[in-house]
Amino acid sequence: MSLPEIKIMTLGETAVGKSSFIVKYVDDSFSSNYLSTLGLDFKQKKIVLEDGKEINIRLFDTAGQERYKSISINLIKKANGILLIYDITNKSSFNSIEQWMDNIAEISSTNTKVILVGNKCDLNGERQVTKEEGERKAKEYNLPFYETSCKDGININEVFLRITNEILKKNGKNDDNDKKGEILTNHSKKKKKSKCC
Ligand code: GDP
Ligand code: MG
């Protein structure tokens, strides 16, 4: 008998730590080697909810195809949750969040939950994006926000707990069907249409 399942995917620029995030959560391990060629496809983890029920979290990674929207399109469509990750030591990975949000708003179902993640917070000395900038960006899109470190294991479990709770809370039942018509966070509406200074 298969368990109820939720699908969560990572998105963001190359080398922000998308694969590391999944590996840290599922295997509790971290490698400082660049993982882009690993071709991590998906991993899964069974978790037990507070009420004792078990669910399966299926985690989809985007491995080196971040720029090719068409490859991720089906994954984005099917995802119940998206971890949108940038690297706090890489300003351009942060600057591209807007573009990712455009893609998500365009493709994902309206009840897909998104969390903004500023990864590599252990590298504070090399920081190019302040925590406040991350918080502001998250507020702009009405997203939860966390700074994390895959290396030091900071906030990884918290991010997964949060997104799992958000997905289950809103879906009501832990089933695998697409829920239509439940508009929880309409990212496209929250999104600012033009930049201002
Ligand atoms: P991806 O291309 O987004 O999947 O990024 P990877 O997971 O392959 O990570 C890219 C590089 O960043 C690797 O060398 C990782 O070891 C490193 N990395 C990932 N997360 C962290 C982190 O939290 N802290 C530090 N210091 N390095 C990290
Ligand atoms: Mg990767």
XYZ file of C-alpha atoms and ligand atoms in Angstrom:
226
model
C 0.000 0.000 0.000
C 1.455 3.319 -0.955
C 1.560 6.187 1.462
C -0.011 9.566 0.797
C 2.581 11.653 -0.908
C 3.525 15.283 -1.301
C 5.868 16.600 -3.932
C 8.415 19.288 -3.178
C 10.961 20.658 -5.618
C 13.992 22.910 -5.394
C 14.449 25.825 -7.764
C 17.088 28.500 -8.170
C 20.312 29.292 -9.968
C 23.168 26.847 -10.399
C 25.314 26.254 -7.302
C 23.020 27.866 -4.743
C 22.796 24.518 -2.955
C 19.618 22.908 -4.310
C 21.008 19.380 -4.400
C 22.813 19.896 -1.102
C 19.531 20.921 0.487
C 17.852 17.673 -0.457
C 20.837 15.520 0.466
C 21.167 17.221 3.831
C 17.509 16.686 4.629
C 17.223 13.103 3.450
C 20.666 11.698 4.258
C 21.877 14.234 6.801
C 25.118 14.587 4.912
C 26.975 17.432 3.251
C 29.736 17.491 0.683
C 31.701 20.549 -0.279
C 32.117 19.062 -3.757
C 30.089 20.613 -6.478
C 27.198 18.294 -7.172
C 25.968 19.568 -10.509
C 27.015 16.496 -12.425
C 25.471 14.129 -9.955
C 22.154 14.336 -11.763
C 20.205 13.887 -8.599
C 16.727 13.097 -9.797
C 14.530 12.651 -6.811
C 14.744 11.355 -3.302
C 12.073 10.485 -0.841
C 11.643 10.523 2.861
C 8.912 9.105 5.019
C 7.803 11.293 7.859
C 5.392 10.765 10.718
C 2.927 13.541 11.371
C 1.826 14.689 14.806
C -1.324 12.604 14.565
C 0.766 9.497 13.882
C -0.050 9.295 10.192
C 2.770 8.631 7.807
C 3.385 10.465 4.565
C 5.983 10.260 1.914
C 7.814 13.397 0.874
C 9.074 13.160 -2.664
C 11.797 15.664 -3.388
C 12.599 16.688 -6.943
C 15.847 18.370 -7.787
C 16.718 20.388 -10.850
C 20.188 19.345 -11.857
C 21.947 21.759 -14.140
C 18.875 22.490 -16.245
C 17.801 25.478 -14.255
C 17.825 27.736 -17.246
C 15.741 25.455 -19.406
C 12.307 26.222 -18.240
C 10.691 23.595 -20.404
C 12.504 20.795 -18.617
C 11.211 21.833 -15.232
C 7.789 22.820 -16.437
C 6.026 19.574 -15.620
C 7.690 19.363 -12.266
C 6.652 22.891 -11.412
C 3.104 22.120 -12.466
C 2.894 19.053 -10.279
C 4.729 20.352 -7.226
C 2.782 20.867 -4.019
C 5.675 22.888 -2.688
C 8.651 24.766 -4.101
C 11.800 25.745 -2.241
C 13.102 28.765 -4.114
C 16.740 29.025 -3.133
C 19.394 31.706 -3.562
C 22.921 31.903 -2.198
C 23.532 34.753 0.284
C 27.099 35.057 -1.047
C 25.938 35.472 -4.635
C 23.968 38.599 -5.418
C 23.004 37.536 -8.912
C 21.340 34.383 -7.583
C 19.235 36.709 -5.438
C 18.528 39.089 -8.304
C 17.080 36.243 -10.336
C 14.395 35.486 -7.729
C 12.011 37.807 -9.525
C 12.395 35.855 -12.732
C 11.836 32.584 -10.917
C 8.724 33.962 -9.316
C 7.447 35.002 -12.728
C 7.964 31.459 -13.949
C 6.297 29.983 -10.912
C 3.308 32.306 -11.173
C 2.962 31.440 -14.820
C 3.264 27.684 -14.497
C 2.382 26.438 -11.046
C -1.053 25.730 -9.707
C -2.345 28.530 -7.524
C -2.226 26.430 -4.375
C 1.440 25.515 -4.697
C 3.253 26.672 -1.594
C 6.551 28.482 -2.049
C 9.242 29.242 0.524
C 12.112 31.639 -0.117
C 15.438 30.323 1.131
C 18.724 32.236 1.479
C 21.263 29.416 1.702
C 24.927 29.322 2.865
C 24.387 31.486 5.924
C 27.502 29.873 7.427
C 29.489 32.063 4.998
C 28.543 35.274 6.724
C 31.881 36.921 5.920
C 31.214 36.540 2.195
C 27.657 37.723 2.365
C 26.393 39.792 -0.587
C 22.725 39.764 0.356
C 21.621 41.004 3.764
C 19.009 39.182 5.754
C 16.823 42.265 5.508
C 16.968 42.194 1.714
C 15.840 38.581 1.815
C 13.042 39.427 4.210
C 11.899 42.320 2.047
C 11.839 40.162 -1.055
C 9.829 37.504 0.749
C 7.367 40.090 1.971
C 6.956 41.428 -1.517
C 5.724 38.026 -2.653
C 4.072 37.064 0.614
C 6.374 34.088 1.138
C 7.818 32.571 4.292
C 11.562 33.211 4.464
C 14.466 31.351 6.037
C 18.219 31.680 5.930
C 19.786 28.236 5.984
C 23.061 26.375 5.904
C 23.326 22.929 4.417
C 26.864 22.799 5.725
C 25.996 23.479 9.354
C 22.493 22.059 9.201
C 20.811 25.352 10.056
C 17.060 25.625 9.422
C 16.924 22.715 6.971
C 14.420 20.698 8.984
C 12.517 23.856 9.853
C 12.041 24.695 6.166
C 10.704 21.222 5.412
C 8.482 21.208 8.452
C 7.061 24.569 7.448
C 6.368 23.687 3.845
C 4.920 20.297 4.753
C 2.590 21.893 7.274
C 1.529 24.557 4.832
C 0.777 21.991 2.158
C -1.123 19.651 4.456
C -2.985 22.418 6.240
C -4.283 23.786 3.017
C -4.953 20.535 1.275
C -7.006 19.323 4.205
C -6.466 15.719 3.243
C -3.135 14.085 2.646
C -3.923 12.819 -0.760
C -2.116 13.138 -3.997
C -4.699 14.861 -6.145
C -4.449 18.290 -7.570
C -6.686 20.590 -5.625
C -8.270 23.121 -7.849
C -9.815 26.317 -6.691
C -8.003 26.673 -3.393
C -6.239 29.948 -3.782
C -4.021 30.344 -0.789
C -1.230 32.520 -1.960
C -1.701 34.069 -5.293
C 1.895 34.903 -6.009
C 1.153 36.687 -9.232
C -1.167 39.088 -7.464
C 1.238 39.833 -4.673
C 4.012 40.416 -7.112
C 4.984 43.976 -7.834
C 4.549 44.679 -11.503
C 7.224 47.323 -11.733
C 10.363 48.076 -9.850
C 10.529 51.251 -7.928
C 13.295 52.922 -5.995
P 23.036 23.296 -6.930
O 23.709 23.510 -8.252
O 22.078 24.399 -6.644
O 22.417 21.951 -6.799
O 24.149 23.437 -5.799
P 24.939 22.272 -5.034
O 24.063 21.615 -4.028
O 25.636 21.420 -6.027
O 25.996 23.147 -4.216
C 26.932 23.953 -4.885
C 28.142 24.148 -3.995
O 27.789 24.895 -2.841
C 28.708 22.832 -3.478
O 30.128 22.938 -3.483
C 28.190 22.733 -2.076
O 29.048 22.004 -1.244
C 28.127 24.192 -1.664
N 27.099 24.450 -0.656
C 25.800 24.095 -0.681
N 25.162 24.506 0.413
C 26.080 25.143 1.175
C 26.047 25.790 2.452
O 25.016 25.891 3.136
N 27.214 26.340 2.900
C 28.375 26.277 2.182
N 29.467 26.837 2.720
N 28.447 25.671 0.993
C 27.326 25.113 0.494
Mg 22.359 20.447 -8.181
